[in-house]
Amino acid sequence: MPIRPATTLKALAGTVALPLLTWVAPAWGGPPAAAPAATAGEPATLCAPAGTLHGADGAYAQVGVCADSGGLRLTLSAAASCGRAGSPITYGCRTTGTWTARHAGTTLAGTLPGPAEYPGPGTYDVTAALRVRSEPAGIDLQGTVRASLELTAPRAKPTHTVTVNRTTLHRGTTTTLTYTVRRDSEDGDGSARFGLIGEEDTGVRISTADTRCVNPLVGRYPATSRLPHALDCALTTLQPGRPARVTVQVSVGPTCSTVVSKLGYWMSNGQALYTGSMQPGPTLTCAE
């Protein structure tokens, strides 16, 4: 029996595309294979229709919002299908913008596509302010769409934690702080990158005598300029039960500055590339 070739769908001018968030049946004979049943609470991507934007000459964009959950991050994205009223032709669109999501009395925010810390399962009421453009159709629309997403995946337990012995700086003083970095999981290894950064324009300076840390080098070789408001530390001996401690001095001048921190770490899984993570550490505020 001859086999029919599969049909290729392209988002090009004059190509008929399917509406957003629809399934395409295989081009060959026989029923489609059943998708594996989703397990409640497992990491997953959830999408929902969010609305339609309208413009001049019958231009429209059907928008859907998607959320990836189950790790330490909640990532929101938006996809759109563009067209003009009265025409069966639709186009792939480029979406940009920002999003906010209300969950359990708190508000998260980010860019599209972009992440925020994932608080855990529950209902997320998402509002996205979008610009949707399509070429070659010349569609350019702006507007706000909304969707409600019910996420079930639990928040992943952090494998690493960062704490500091104080969280307040004072204008015109130098403060000594000790950061403690812990690895509480048997997964992964002893390596991590710990970083601090203040507000550049304030003149804040971050320094340490710890040989594992440097102020980042900037500029084209042979430039030797370094960022006095940032610090980068390479930690290599993190083990459960054996934390790393980094003591730093933060000098604040006449203008206050906050100092944020972050930790990046590799979670080895053979030769897989994308097995690490980045998580925030404490934020230091400044008192006048």
mmCIF file of C-alpha atoms in Angstrom:
data_model
loop_
_atom_site.group_PDB
_atom_site.id
_atom_site.type_symbol
_atom_site.label_atom_id
_atom_site.label_comp_id
_atom_site.label_asym_id
_atom_site.label_seq_id
_atom_site.Cartn_x
_atom_site.Cartn_y
_atom_site.Cartn_z
ATOM 1 C CA MET A 1 0.000 0.000 0.000
ATOM 2 C CA PRO A 2 1.530 3.371 -0.925
ATOM 3 C CA ILE A 3 2.458 5.716 1.886
ATOM 4 C CA ARG A 4 1.277 9.301 1.690
ATOM 5 C CA PRO A 5 4.004 11.842 2.413
ATOM 6 C CA ALA A 6 3.656 13.993 5.524
ATOM 7 C CA THR A 7 2.417 17.535 5.059
ATOM 8 C CA THR A 8 4.739 20.346 6.123
ATOM 9 C CA LEU A 9 3.171 23.476 7.629
ATOM 10 C CA LYS A 10 5.011 26.772 7.126
ATOM 11 C CA ALA A 11 4.314 30.257 8.500
ATOM 12 C CA LEU A 12 4.838 31.994 5.152
ATOM 13 C CA ALA A 13 2.831 34.386 3.064
ATOM 14 C CA GLY A 14 0.012 32.570 1.323
ATOM 15 C CA THR A 15 0.283 29.515 3.558
ATOM 16 C CA VAL A 16 -2.856 28.427 5.323
ATOM 17 C CA ALA A 17 -2.044 27.818 8.990
ATOM 18 C CA LEU A 18 -4.207 26.343 11.698
ATOM 19 C CA PRO A 19 -5.677 28.488 14.487
ATOM 20 C CA LEU A 20 -3.629 28.917 17.617
ATOM 21 C CA LEU A 21 -3.550 26.026 20.085
ATOM 22 C CA THR A 22 -4.999 23.353 17.782
ATOM 23 C CA TRP A 23 -3.733 19.849 17.131
ATOM 24 C CA VAL A 24 -2.682 18.567 13.701
ATOM 25 C CA ALA A 25 -3.591 15.007 12.766
ATOM 26 C CA PRO A 26 -0.888 12.933 11.027
ATOM 27 C CA ALA A 27 -1.071 12.970 7.220
ATOM 28 C CA TRP A 28 -0.791 9.206 6.915
ATOM 29 C CA GLY A 29 -3.604 6.720 7.544
ATOM 30 C CA GLY A 30 -4.693 5.413 10.902
ATOM 31 C CA PRO A 31 -5.679 7.159 14.145
ATOM 32 C CA PRO A 32 -3.089 9.300 15.932
ATOM 33 C CA ALA A 33 -1.175 7.680 18.765
ATOM 34 C CA ALA A 34 -2.503 8.549 22.179
ATOM 35 C CA ALA A 35 -0.402 11.067 24.101
ATOM 36 C CA PRO A 36 1.017 9.846 27.425
ATOM 37 C CA ALA A 37 -1.298 10.691 30.278
ATOM 38 C CA ALA A 38 -0.079 13.671 32.302
ATOM 39 C CA THR A 39 0.786 13.019 35.913
ATOM 40 C CA ALA A 40 -0.709 15.531 38.304
ATOM 41 C CA GLY A 41 1.970 17.648 39.905
ATOM 42 C CA GLU A 42 4.764 16.898 37.435
ATOM 43 C CA PRO A 43 6.692 19.709 35.688
ATOM 44 C CA ALA A 44 4.738 20.748 32.620
ATOM 45 C CA THR A 45 3.816 23.509 30.207
ATOM 46 C CA LEU A 46 0.249 24.771 30.408
ATOM 47 C CA CYS A 47 -1.294 27.042 27.751
ATOM 48 C CA ALA A 48 -4.612 28.853 27.611
ATOM 49 C CA PRO A 49 -6.332 31.217 25.129
ATOM 50 C CA ALA A 50 -5.881 34.805 26.321
ATOM 51 C CA GLY A 51 -7.848 36.908 23.853
ATOM 52 C CA THR A 52 -7.787 38.492 20.418
ATOM 53 C CA LEU A 53 -6.262 41.825 19.461
ATOM 54 C CA HIS A 54 -7.894 43.798 16.620
ATOM 55 C CA GLY A 55 -6.591 46.541 14.350
ATOM 56 C CA ALA A 56 -7.202 48.433 11.134
ATOM 57 C CA ASP A 57 -8.187 46.705 7.865
ATOM 58 C CA GLY A 58 -9.472 43.642 9.731
ATOM 59 C CA ALA A 59 -6.084 42.758 11.233
ATOM 60 C CA TYR A 60 -6.255 40.465 14.249
ATOM 61 C CA ALA A 61 -4.025 38.351 16.473
ATOM 62 C CA GLN A 62 -5.285 35.377 18.470
ATOM 63 C CA VAL A 63 -3.090 35.183 21.568
ATOM 64 C CA GLY A 64 -2.375 32.336 23.953
ATOM 65 C CA VAL A 65 -0.376 32.452 27.184
ATOM 66 C CA CYS A 66 1.805 29.546 28.348
ATOM 67 C CA ALA A 67 3.474 28.831 31.694
ATOM 68 C CA ASP A 68 6.310 26.410 32.455
ATOM 69 C CA SER A 69 6.333 25.290 36.083
ATOM 70 C CA GLY A 70 7.732 22.646 38.381
ATOM 71 C CA GLY A 71 11.231 23.997 38.988
ATOM 72 C CA LEU A 72 12.455 27.020 40.895
ATOM 73 C CA ARG A 73 11.255 29.254 38.058
ATOM 74 C CA LEU A 74 7.889 30.101 36.548
ATOM 75 C CA THR A 75 8.391 31.082 32.896
ATOM 76 C CA LEU A 76 5.627 32.888 31.012
ATOM 77 C CA SER A 77 5.457 33.167 27.232
ATOM 78 C CA ALA A 78 2.888 34.272 24.678
ATOM 79 C CA ALA A 79 2.204 32.972 21.180
ATOM 80 C CA ALA A 80 -0.034 34.493 18.542
ATOM 81 C CA SER A 81 -1.595 33.643 15.200
ATOM 82 C CA CYS A 82 -2.181 36.679 12.944
ATOM 83 C CA GLY A 83 -4.513 37.257 10.031
ATOM 84 C CA ARG A 84 -7.066 39.545 8.429
ATOM 85 C CA ALA A 85 -10.820 39.221 8.621
ATOM 86 C CA GLY A 86 -12.283 37.454 5.616
ATOM 87 C CA SER A 87 -9.054 35.690 4.687
ATOM 88 C CA PRO A 88 -8.329 32.011 5.481
ATOM 89 C CA ILE A 89 -4.593 32.751 5.620
ATOM 90 C CA THR A 90 -2.899 33.079 9.009
ATOM 91 C CA TYR A 91 0.681 33.924 9.855
ATOM 92 C CA GLY A 92 3.145 33.238 12.612
ATOM 93 C CA CYS A 93 3.677 36.338 14.748
ATOM 94 C CA ARG A 94 6.418 37.794 16.895
ATOM 95 C CA THR A 95 5.216 38.707 20.397
ATOM 96 C CA THR A 96 7.011 40.995 22.846
ATOM 97 C CA GLY A 97 5.916 42.705 26.030
ATOM 98 C CA THR A 98 5.537 42.260 29.755
ATOM 99 C CA TRP A 99 3.438 40.119 32.066
ATOM 100 C CA THR A 100 2.079 40.158 35.594
ATOM 101 C CA ALA A 101 0.496 37.264 37.440
ATOM 102 C CA ARG A 102 -1.517 37.329 40.654
ATOM 103 C CA HIS A 103 -1.264 34.229 42.817
ATOM 104 C CA ALA A 104 -2.420 33.762 46.415
ATOM 105 C CA GLY A 105 -2.396 37.486 47.136
ATOM 106 C CA THR A 106 1.039 38.143 45.634
ATOM 107 C CA THR A 107 2.021 39.630 42.280
ATOM 108 C CA LEU A 108 4.789 38.328 40.023
ATOM 109 C CA ALA A 109 6.100 40.197 36.995
ATOM 110 C CA GLY A 110 8.498 39.793 34.107
ATOM 111 C CA THR A 111 9.131 40.239 30.394
ATOM 112 C CA LEU A 112 7.864 37.991 27.609
ATOM 113 C CA PRO A 113 9.204 35.410 27.462
ATOM 114 C CA GLY A 114 10.688 35.494 30.911
ATOM 115 C CA PRO A 115 10.905 33.909 34.341
ATOM 116 C CA ALA A 116 10.130 34.718 37.949
ATOM 117 C CA GLU A 117 10.457 32.659 41.091
ATOM 118 C CA TYR A 118 7.814 29.940 41.156
ATOM 119 C CA PRO A 119 5.764 30.169 44.389
ATOM 120 C CA GLY A 120 4.035 26.816 43.917
ATOM 121 C CA PRO A 121 0.767 25.356 42.644
ATOM 122 C CA GLY A 122 -2.488 27.255 42.412
ATOM 123 C CA THR A 123 -4.365 29.687 40.198
ATOM 124 C CA TYR A 124 -2.389 32.333 38.316
ATOM 125 C CA ASP A 125 -4.358 35.224 36.842
ATOM 126 C CA VAL A 126 -2.078 36.481 34.075
ATOM 127 C CA THR A 127 -2.211 39.868 32.371
ATOM 128 C CA ALA A 128 0.090 40.434 29.385
ATOM 129 C CA ALA A 129 0.731 43.783 27.669
ATOM 130 C CA LEU A 130 1.760 42.829 24.143
ATOM 131 C CA ARG A 131 3.005 44.037 20.840
ATOM 132 C CA VAL A 132 2.312 41.524 18.063
ATOM 133 C CA ARG A 133 3.936 41.858 14.652
ATOM 134 C CA SER A 134 3.778 39.712 11.544
ATOM 135 C CA GLU A 135 5.857 39.832 8.383
ATOM 136 C CA PRO A 136 5.189 39.799 5.491
ATOM 137 C CA ALA A 137 1.566 40.551 6.362
ATOM 138 C CA GLY A 138 2.443 43.925 7.907
ATOM 139 C CA ILE A 139 0.308 43.329 10.996
ATOM 140 C CA ASP A 140 1.372 45.404 13.995
ATOM 141 C CA LEU A 141 -0.974 45.323 16.994
ATOM 142 C CA GLN A 142 -0.726 46.336 20.625
ATOM 143 C CA GLY A 143 -2.991 45.556 23.534
ATOM 144 C CA THR A 144 -3.614 43.653 26.743
ATOM 145 C CA VAL A 145 -4.791 40.059 27.092
ATOM 146 C CA ARG A 146 -5.693 37.964 30.110
ATOM 147 C CA ALA A 147 -5.742 34.287 31.000
ATOM 148 C CA SER A 148 -6.174 32.147 34.094
ATOM 149 C CA LEU A 149 -3.830 29.174 34.520
ATOM 150 C CA GLU A 150 -4.216 26.415 37.101
ATOM 151 C CA LEU A 151 -0.730 25.060 37.860
ATOM 152 C CA THR A 152 -0.373 21.835 39.817
ATOM 153 C CA ALA A 153 3.385 21.164 39.941
ATOM 154 C CA PRO A 154 4.925 21.650 43.380
ATOM 155 C CA ARG A 155 7.797 24.053 43.730
ATOM 156 C CA ALA A 156 11.065 22.164 43.473
ATOM 157 C CA LYS A 157 13.035 22.007 46.686
ATOM 158 C CA PRO A 158 16.162 24.184 46.392
ATOM 159 C CA THR A 159 19.396 22.241 46.293
ATOM 160 C CA HIS A 160 21.409 25.272 47.454
ATOM 161 C CA THR A 161 20.791 28.131 49.869
ATOM 162 C CA VAL A 162 22.520 31.458 50.493
ATOM 163 C CA THR A 163 22.260 33.389 53.773
ATOM 164 C CA VAL A 164 24.021 36.457 55.171
ATOM 165 C CA ASN A 165 24.597 37.628 58.740
ATOM 166 C CA ARG A 166 23.009 41.067 58.152
ATOM 167 C CA THR A 167 20.881 42.645 55.450
ATOM 168 C CA THR A 168 21.154 46.407 56.045
ATOM 169 C CA LEU A 169 23.853 48.799 54.832
ATOM 170 C CA HIS A 170 24.307 52.411 55.935
ATOM 171 C CA ARG A 171 25.263 55.439 53.908
ATOM 172 C CA GLY A 172 28.840 56.626 54.438
ATOM 173 C CA THR A 173 30.032 53.419 56.133
ATOM 174 C CA THR A 174 31.861 50.170 55.391
ATOM 175 C CA THR A 175 30.042 47.029 56.497
ATOM 176 C CA THR A 176 31.602 43.583 56.894
ATOM 177 C CA LEU A 177 29.294 40.736 55.937
ATOM 178 C CA THR A 178 29.608 36.970 55.913
ATOM 179 C CA TYR A 179 27.679 34.995 53.307
ATOM 180 C CA THR A 180 27.095 31.283 53.854
ATOM 181 C CA VAL A 181 26.486 29.058 50.821
ATOM 182 C CA ARG A 182 25.116 25.562 51.428
ATOM 183 C CA ARG A 183 24.482 22.573 49.191
ATOM 184 C CA ASP A 184 21.806 20.447 50.830
ATOM 185 C CA SER A 185 21.345 17.870 48.062
ATOM 186 C CA GLU A 186 23.330 14.760 47.223
ATOM 187 C CA ASP A 187 22.847 15.687 43.565
ATOM 188 C CA GLY A 188 25.382 17.835 41.811
ATOM 189 C CA ASP A 189 28.948 18.550 42.828
ATOM 190 C CA GLY A 190 30.956 20.979 44.921
ATOM 191 C CA SER A 191 31.186 23.757 42.331
ATOM 192 C CA ALA A 192 29.189 26.993 42.289
ATOM 193 C CA ARG A 193 29.589 30.634 41.255
ATOM 194 C CA PHE A 194 28.534 33.217 43.803
ATOM 195 C CA GLY A 195 28.117 36.846 42.785
ATOM 196 C CA LEU A 196 27.341 40.226 44.332
ATOM 197 C CA ILE A 197 26.527 43.471 42.561
ATOM 198 C CA GLY A 198 25.650 46.980 43.752
ATOM 199 C CA GLU A 199 24.258 49.981 41.903
ATOM 200 C CA GLU A 200 27.045 51.246 39.654
ATOM 201 C CA ASP A 201 26.198 54.957 39.692
ATOM 202 C CA THR A 202 26.197 55.212 43.487
ATOM 203 C CA GLY A 203 29.931 54.595 43.939
ATOM 204 C CA VAL A 204 29.417 51.534 46.147
ATOM 205 C CA ARG A 205 32.511 49.324 46.414
ATOM 206 C CA ILE A 206 32.619 45.601 47.220
ATOM 207 C CA SER A 207 35.915 43.978 48.229
ATOM 208 C CA THR A 208 37.300 40.892 49.945
ATOM 209 C CA ALA A 209 40.567 39.228 50.886
ATOM 210 C CA ASP A 210 39.134 35.837 49.877
ATOM 211 C CA THR A 211 41.304 34.437 47.064
ATOM 212 C CA ARG A 212 38.295 32.631 45.562
ATOM 213 C CA CYS A 213 36.776 35.984 44.632
ATOM 214 C CA VAL A 214 37.631 38.758 42.167
ATOM 215 C CA ASN A 215 36.145 42.013 41.009
ATOM 216 C CA PRO A 216 35.126 41.229 37.403
ATOM 217 C CA LEU A 217 37.514 42.296 34.660
ATOM 218 C CA VAL A 218 36.020 44.467 31.908
ATOM 219 C CA GLY A 219 37.239 45.990 28.674
ATOM 220 C CA ARG A 220 39.200 44.706 25.698
ATOM 221 C CA TYR A 221 42.634 43.180 26.297
ATOM 222 C CA PRO A 222 45.071 44.479 27.530
ATOM 223 C CA ALA A 223 42.723 46.607 29.670
ATOM 224 C CA THR A 224 42.940 45.838 33.396
ATOM 225 C CA SER A 225 39.850 47.723 34.575
ATOM 226 C CA ARG A 226 37.645 45.941 37.086
ATOM 227 C CA LEU A 227 34.160 46.623 38.423
ATOM 228 C CA PRO A 228 34.471 47.872 42.014
ATOM 229 C CA HIS A 229 30.724 47.464 42.615
ATOM 230 C CA ALA A 230 30.657 43.727 41.764
ATOM 231 C CA LEU A 231 32.290 40.556 43.077
ATOM 232 C CA ASP A 232 32.531 37.084 41.530
ATOM 233 C CA CYS A 233 33.472 34.040 43.624
ATOM 234 C CA ALA A 234 34.302 30.513 42.404
ATOM 235 C CA LEU A 235 33.403 27.958 45.081
ATOM 236 C CA THR A 236 34.627 24.392 44.572
ATOM 237 C CA THR A 237 34.249 22.535 47.883
ATOM 238 C CA LEU A 238 30.512 22.654 48.580
ATOM 239 C CA GLN A 239 29.254 19.431 50.163
ATOM 240 C CA PRO A 240 26.201 18.568 52.236
ATOM 241 C CA GLY A 241 27.339 19.325 55.761
ATOM 242 C CA ARG A 242 30.240 21.466 54.514
ATOM 243 C CA PRO A 243 29.085 24.971 53.569
ATOM 244 C CA ALA A 244 31.292 27.716 52.135
ATOM 245 C CA ARG A 245 31.602 31.110 53.816
ATOM 246 C CA VAL A 246 32.641 34.311 52.059
ATOM 247 C CA THR A 247 33.437 37.475 54.030
ATOM 248 C CA VAL A 248 33.184 40.769 52.140
ATOM 249 C CA GLN A 249 33.332 44.485 52.832
ATOM 250 C CA VAL A 250 30.733 46.785 51.290
ATOM 251 C CA SER A 251 31.598 50.494 51.311
ATOM 252 C CA VAL A 252 28.690 52.861 50.705
ATOM 253 C CA GLY A 253 29.395 56.508 49.914
ATOM 254 C CA PRO A 254 27.099 59.537 50.159
ATOM 255 C CA THR A 255 24.510 57.807 47.955
ATOM 256 C CA CYS A 256 22.750 54.664 49.178
ATOM 257 C CA SER A 257 22.886 51.444 47.172
ATOM 258 C CA THR A 258 21.252 48.074 47.430
ATOM 259 C CA VAL A 259 23.384 44.981 46.824
ATOM 260 C CA VAL A 260 21.897 41.856 45.281
ATOM 261 C CA SER A 261 23.428 38.391 45.205
ATOM 262 C CA LYS A 262 22.985 35.270 43.114
ATOM 263 C CA LEU A 263 24.275 31.718 42.962
ATOM 264 C CA GLY A 264 24.787 29.617 39.860
ATOM 265 C CA TYR A 265 25.572 25.914 39.994
ATOM 266 C CA TRP A 266 26.083 22.927 37.734
ATOM 267 C CA MET A 267 23.989 19.792 38.255
ATOM 268 C CA SER A 268 25.977 17.198 36.349
ATOM 269 C CA ASN A 269 23.988 14.730 34.244
ATOM 270 C CA GLY A 270 26.405 13.017 31.919
ATOM 271 C CA GLN A 271 27.286 15.416 29.125
ATOM 272 C CA ALA A 272 23.951 17.223 29.092
ATOM 273 C CA LEU A 273 24.468 20.968 28.775
ATOM 274 C CA TYR A 274 21.410 22.503 30.434
ATOM 275 C CA THR A 275 21.426 20.931 33.871
ATOM 276 C CA GLY A 276 22.363 23.851 36.097
ATOM 277 C CA SER A 277 20.366 26.577 37.725
ATOM 278 C CA MET A 278 20.557 30.137 39.004
ATOM 279 C CA GLN A 279 18.889 31.322 42.167
ATOM 280 C CA PRO A 280 18.797 34.617 44.045
ATOM 281 C CA GLY A 281 20.543 35.199 47.329
ATOM 282 C CA PRO A 282 19.711 37.859 49.916
ATOM 283 C CA THR A 283 19.254 41.486 48.911
ATOM 284 C CA LEU A 284 20.972 44.099 51.100
ATOM 285 C CA THR A 285 19.019 47.307 51.596
ATOM 286 C CA CYS A 286 20.514 50.667 52.522
ATOM 287 C CA ALA A 287 19.419 52.959 55.333
ATOM 288 C CA GLU A 288 19.950 56.707 55.075
#
